[in-house]
CSV table of N, CA and C in Angstrom, one decimal:
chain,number,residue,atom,x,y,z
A,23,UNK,N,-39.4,-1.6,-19.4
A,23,UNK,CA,-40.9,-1.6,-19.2
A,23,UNK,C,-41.5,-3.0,-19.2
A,24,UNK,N,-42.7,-3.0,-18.6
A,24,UNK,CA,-43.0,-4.5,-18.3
A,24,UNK,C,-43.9,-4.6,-20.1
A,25,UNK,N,-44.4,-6.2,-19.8
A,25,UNK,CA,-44.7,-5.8,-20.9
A,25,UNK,C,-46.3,-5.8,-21.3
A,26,UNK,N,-46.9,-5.6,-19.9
A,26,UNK,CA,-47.7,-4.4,-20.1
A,26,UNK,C,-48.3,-3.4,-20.2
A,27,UNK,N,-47.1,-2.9,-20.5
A,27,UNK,CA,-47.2,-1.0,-20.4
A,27,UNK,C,-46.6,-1.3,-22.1
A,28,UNK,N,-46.2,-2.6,-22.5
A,28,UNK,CA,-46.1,-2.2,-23.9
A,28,UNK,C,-47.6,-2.4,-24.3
A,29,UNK,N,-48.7,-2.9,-23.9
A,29,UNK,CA,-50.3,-3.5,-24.6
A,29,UNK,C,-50.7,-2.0,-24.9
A,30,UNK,N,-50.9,-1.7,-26.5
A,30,UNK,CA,-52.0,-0.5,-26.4
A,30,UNK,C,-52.9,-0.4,-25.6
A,31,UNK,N,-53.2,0.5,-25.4
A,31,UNK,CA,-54.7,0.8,-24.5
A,31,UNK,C,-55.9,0.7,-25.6
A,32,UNK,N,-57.4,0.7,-25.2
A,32,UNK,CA,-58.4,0.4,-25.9
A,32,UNK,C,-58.3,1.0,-26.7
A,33,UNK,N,-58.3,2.2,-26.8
A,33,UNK,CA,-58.2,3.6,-27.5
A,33,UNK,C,-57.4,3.4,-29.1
A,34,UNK,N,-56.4,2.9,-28.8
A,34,UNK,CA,-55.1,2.7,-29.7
A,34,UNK,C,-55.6,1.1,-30.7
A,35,UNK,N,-55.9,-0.1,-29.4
A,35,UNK,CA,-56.6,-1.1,-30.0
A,35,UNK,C,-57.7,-0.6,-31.2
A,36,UNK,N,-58.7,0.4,-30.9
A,36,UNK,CA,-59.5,0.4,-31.9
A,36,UNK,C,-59.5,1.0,-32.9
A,37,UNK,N,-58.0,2.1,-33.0
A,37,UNK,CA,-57.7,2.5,-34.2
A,37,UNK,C,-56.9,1.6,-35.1
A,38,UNK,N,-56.2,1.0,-34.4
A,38,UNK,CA,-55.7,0.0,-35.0
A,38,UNK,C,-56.5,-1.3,-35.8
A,39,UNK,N,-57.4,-1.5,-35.0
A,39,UNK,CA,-58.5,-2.0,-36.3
A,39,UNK,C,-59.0,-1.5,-37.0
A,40,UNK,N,-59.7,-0.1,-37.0
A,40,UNK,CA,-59.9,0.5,-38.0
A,40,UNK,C,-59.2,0.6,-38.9
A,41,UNK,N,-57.6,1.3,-39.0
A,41,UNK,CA,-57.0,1.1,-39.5
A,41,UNK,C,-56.9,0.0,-41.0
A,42,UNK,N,-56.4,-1.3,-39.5
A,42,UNK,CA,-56.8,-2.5,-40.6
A,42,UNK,C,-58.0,-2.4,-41.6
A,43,UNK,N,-59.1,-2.6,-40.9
A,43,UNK,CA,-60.2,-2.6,-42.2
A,43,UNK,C,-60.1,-1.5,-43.2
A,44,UNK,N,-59.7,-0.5,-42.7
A,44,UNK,CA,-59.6,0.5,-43.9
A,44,UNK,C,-58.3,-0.3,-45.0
A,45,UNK,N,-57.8,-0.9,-44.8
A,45,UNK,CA,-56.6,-1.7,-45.9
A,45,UNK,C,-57.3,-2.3,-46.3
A,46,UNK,N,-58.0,-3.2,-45.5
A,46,UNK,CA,-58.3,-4.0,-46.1
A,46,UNK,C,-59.7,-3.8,-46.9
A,47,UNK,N,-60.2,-2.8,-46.8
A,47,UNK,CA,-61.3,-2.2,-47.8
A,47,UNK,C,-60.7,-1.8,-49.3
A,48,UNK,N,-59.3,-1.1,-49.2
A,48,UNK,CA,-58.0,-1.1,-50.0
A,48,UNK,C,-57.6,-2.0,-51.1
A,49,UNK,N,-57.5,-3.0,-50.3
A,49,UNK,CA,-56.7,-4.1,-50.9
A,49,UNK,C,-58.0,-4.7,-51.7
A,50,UNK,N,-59.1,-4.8,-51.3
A,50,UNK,CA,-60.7,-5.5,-51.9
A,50,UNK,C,-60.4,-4.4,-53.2
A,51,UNK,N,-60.4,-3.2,-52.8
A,51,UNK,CA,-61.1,-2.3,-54.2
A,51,UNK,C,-59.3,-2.3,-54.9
A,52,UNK,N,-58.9,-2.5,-55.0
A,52,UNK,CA,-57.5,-2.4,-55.9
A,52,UNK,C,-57.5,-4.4,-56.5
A,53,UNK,N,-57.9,-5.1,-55.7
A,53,UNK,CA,-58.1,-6.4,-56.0
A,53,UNK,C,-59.0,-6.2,-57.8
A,54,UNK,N,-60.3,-5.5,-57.2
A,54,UNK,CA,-61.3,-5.4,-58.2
A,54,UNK,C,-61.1,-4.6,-59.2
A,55,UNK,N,-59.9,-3.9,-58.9
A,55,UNK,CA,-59.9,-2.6,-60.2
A,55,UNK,C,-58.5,-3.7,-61.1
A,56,UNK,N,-57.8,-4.3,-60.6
A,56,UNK,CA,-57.1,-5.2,-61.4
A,56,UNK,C,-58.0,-6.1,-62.0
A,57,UNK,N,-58.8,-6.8,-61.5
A,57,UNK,CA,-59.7,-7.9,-62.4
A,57,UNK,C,-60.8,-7.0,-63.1
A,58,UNK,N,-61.1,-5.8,-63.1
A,58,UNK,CA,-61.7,-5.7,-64.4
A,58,UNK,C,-60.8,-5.0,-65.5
A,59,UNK,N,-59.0,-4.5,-65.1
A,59,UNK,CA,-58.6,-4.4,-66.2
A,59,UNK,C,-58.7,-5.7,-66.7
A,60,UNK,N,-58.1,-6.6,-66.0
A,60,UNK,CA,-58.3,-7.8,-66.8
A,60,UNK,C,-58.8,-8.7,-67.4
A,61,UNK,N,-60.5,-7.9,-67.4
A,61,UNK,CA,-61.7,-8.5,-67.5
A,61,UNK,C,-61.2,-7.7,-69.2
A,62,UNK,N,-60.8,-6.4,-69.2
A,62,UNK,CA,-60.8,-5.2,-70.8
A,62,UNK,C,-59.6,-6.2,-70.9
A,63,UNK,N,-58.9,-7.1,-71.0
A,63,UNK,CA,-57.9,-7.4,-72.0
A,63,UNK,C,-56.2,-7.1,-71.7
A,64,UNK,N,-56.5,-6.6,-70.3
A,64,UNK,CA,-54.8,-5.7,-69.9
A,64,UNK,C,-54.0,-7.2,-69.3
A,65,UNK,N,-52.7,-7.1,-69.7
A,65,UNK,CA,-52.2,-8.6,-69.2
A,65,UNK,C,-51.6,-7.9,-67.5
A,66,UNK,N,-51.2,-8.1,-67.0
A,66,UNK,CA,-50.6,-8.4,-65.3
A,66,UNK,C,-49.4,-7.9,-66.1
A,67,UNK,N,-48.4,-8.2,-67.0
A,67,UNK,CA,-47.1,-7.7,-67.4
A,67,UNK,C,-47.4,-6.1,-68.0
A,68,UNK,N,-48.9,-5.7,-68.8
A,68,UNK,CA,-48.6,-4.6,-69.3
A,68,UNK,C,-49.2,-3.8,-68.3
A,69,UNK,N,-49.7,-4.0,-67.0
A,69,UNK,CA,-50.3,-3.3,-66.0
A,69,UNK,C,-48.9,-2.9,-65.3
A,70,UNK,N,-48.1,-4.0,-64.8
A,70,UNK,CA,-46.6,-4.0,-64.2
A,70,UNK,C,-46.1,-2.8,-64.7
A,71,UNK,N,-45.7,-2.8,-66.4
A,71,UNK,CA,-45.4,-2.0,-67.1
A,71,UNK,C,-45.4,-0.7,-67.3
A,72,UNK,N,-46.6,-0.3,-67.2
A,72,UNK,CA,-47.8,0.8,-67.4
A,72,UNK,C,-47.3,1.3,-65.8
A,73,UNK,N,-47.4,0.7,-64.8
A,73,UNK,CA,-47.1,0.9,-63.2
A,73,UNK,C,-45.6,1.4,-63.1
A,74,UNK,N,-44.8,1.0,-63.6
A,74,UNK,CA,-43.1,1.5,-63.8
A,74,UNK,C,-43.0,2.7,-64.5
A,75,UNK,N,-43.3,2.9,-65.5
A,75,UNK,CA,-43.6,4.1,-66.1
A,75,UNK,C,-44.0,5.4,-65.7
A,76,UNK,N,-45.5,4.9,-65.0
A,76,UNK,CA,-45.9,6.3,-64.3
A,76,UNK,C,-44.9,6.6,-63.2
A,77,UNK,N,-44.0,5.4,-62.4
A,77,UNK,CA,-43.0,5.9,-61.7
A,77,UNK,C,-41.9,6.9,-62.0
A,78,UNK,N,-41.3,6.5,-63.0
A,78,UNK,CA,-40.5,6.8,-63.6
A,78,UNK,C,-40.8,8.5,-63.9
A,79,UNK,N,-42.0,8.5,-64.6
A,79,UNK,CA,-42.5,10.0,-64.7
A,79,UNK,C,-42.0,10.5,-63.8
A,80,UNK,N,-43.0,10.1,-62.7
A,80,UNK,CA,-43.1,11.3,-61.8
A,80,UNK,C,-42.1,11.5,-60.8
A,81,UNK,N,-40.9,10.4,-60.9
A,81,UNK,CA,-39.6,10.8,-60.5
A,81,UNK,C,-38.8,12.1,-61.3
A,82,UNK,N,-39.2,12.1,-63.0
A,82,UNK,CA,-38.3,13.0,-63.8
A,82,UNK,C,-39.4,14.2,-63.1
A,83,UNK,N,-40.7,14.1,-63.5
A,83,UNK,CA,-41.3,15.5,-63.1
A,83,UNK,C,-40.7,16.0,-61.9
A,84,UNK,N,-40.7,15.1,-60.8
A,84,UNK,CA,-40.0,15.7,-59.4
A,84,UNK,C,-39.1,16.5,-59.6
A,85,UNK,N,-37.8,16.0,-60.3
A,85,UNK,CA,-36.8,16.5,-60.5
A,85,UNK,C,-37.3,17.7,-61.6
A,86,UNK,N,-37.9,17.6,-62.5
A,86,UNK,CA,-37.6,19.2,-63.4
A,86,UNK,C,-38.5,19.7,-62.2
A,87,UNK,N,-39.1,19.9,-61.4
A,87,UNK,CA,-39.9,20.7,-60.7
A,87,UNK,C,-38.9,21.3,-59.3
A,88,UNK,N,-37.8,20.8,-58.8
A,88,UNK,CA,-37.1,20.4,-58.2
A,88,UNK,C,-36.3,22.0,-58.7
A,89,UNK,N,-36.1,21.7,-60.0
A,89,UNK,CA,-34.6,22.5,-60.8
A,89,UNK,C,-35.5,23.8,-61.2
A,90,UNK,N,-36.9,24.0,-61.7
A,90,UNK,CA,-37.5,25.2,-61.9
A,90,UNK,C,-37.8,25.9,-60.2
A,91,UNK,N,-38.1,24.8,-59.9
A,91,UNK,CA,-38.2,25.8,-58.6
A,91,UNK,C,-36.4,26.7,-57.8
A,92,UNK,N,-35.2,26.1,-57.8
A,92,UNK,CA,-34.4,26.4,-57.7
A,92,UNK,C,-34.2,27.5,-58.2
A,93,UNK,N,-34.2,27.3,-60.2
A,93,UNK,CA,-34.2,28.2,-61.2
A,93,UNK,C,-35.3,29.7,-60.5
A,94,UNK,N,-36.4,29.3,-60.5
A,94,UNK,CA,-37.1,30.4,-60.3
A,94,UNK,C,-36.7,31.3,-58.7
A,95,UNK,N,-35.9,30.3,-57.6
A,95,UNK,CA,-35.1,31.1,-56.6
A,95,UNK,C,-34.2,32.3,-56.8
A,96,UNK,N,-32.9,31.7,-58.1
A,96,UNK,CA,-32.0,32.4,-58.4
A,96,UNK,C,-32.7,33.8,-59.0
A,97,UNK,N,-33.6,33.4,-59.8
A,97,UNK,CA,-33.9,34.5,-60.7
A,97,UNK,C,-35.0,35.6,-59.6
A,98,UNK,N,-35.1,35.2,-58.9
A,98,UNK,CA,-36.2,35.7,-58.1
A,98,UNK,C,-37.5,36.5,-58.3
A,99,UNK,N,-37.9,35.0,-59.4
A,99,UNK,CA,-39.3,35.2,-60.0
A,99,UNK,C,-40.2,33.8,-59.2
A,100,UNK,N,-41.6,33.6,-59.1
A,100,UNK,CA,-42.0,32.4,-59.1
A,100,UNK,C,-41.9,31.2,-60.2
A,101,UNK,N,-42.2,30.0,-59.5
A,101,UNK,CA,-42.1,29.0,-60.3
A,101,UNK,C,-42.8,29.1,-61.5
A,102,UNK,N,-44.2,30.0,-61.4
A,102,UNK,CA,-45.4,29.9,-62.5
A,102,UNK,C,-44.9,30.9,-63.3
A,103,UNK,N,-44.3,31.3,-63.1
A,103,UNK,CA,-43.5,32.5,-64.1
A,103,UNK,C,-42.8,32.2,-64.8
A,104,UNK,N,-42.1,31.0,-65.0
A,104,UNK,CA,-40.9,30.4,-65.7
A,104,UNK,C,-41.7,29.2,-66.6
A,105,UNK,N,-43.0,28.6,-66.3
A,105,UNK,CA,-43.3,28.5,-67.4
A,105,UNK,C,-44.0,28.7,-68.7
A,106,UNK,N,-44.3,29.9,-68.7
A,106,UNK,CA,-43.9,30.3,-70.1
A,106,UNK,C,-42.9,29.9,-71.2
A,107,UNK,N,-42.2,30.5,-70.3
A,107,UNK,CA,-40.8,30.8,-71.1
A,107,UNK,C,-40.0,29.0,-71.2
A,108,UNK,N,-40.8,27.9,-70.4
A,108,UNK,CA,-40.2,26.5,-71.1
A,108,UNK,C,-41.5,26.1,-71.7
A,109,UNK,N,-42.6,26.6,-72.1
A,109,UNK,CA,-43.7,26.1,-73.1
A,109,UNK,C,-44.4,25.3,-72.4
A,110,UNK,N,-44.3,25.8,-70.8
A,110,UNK,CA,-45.2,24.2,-69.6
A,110,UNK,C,-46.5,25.0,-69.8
A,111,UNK,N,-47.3,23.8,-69.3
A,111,UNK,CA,-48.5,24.2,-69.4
A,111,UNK,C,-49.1,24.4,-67.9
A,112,UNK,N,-49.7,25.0,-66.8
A,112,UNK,CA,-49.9,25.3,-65.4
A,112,UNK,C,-50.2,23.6,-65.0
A,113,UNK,N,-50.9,22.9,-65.8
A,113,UNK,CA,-51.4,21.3,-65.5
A,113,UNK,C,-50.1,20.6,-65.6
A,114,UNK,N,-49.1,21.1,-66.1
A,114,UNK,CA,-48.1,19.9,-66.4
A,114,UNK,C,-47.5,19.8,-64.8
């Protein structure tokens, strides 16, 4: 292909800026929500920290959610049915 049949067309050009600005509207408001934790006293390591963690969660949640839903296959009940009987709460 030549390589202007690689140039977006207008159409594509202006989502692609929008695009951009919408990051970069992003990046502004995630900028500001770190400087006023850090305005309350949170250090950049217990934010990091705090940031790992909720990872970590919601990788194990994946996975028990992963194994009840399986479980609830075999049994051939729904997922919401099985928590009772592990003490989940519908929010969890």
């Amino acid at each position: 292909p030549s390589p202007k049949s690689l140039q977006p067309n207008g159409a594509s050009e202006e989502a692609l800026r929008c695009e951009i600005e919408e990051l970069k509207q992003k990046d502004l408001a995630l900028d500001q929500e770190i400087a006023q934790l850090l305005s309350e006293g949170y250090s950049l390591e217990e934010l990091d920290k705090h940031i790992s963690l909720l990872h970590e969660y919601n990788e194990i949640k994946d996975a028990g959610q992963m194994l009840l839903g399986k479980l609830a296959v075999i049994r051939g009940v729904t997922t919401k049915q099985l928590y009772p009987e592990y003490d989940l709460e519908l929010s969890d």
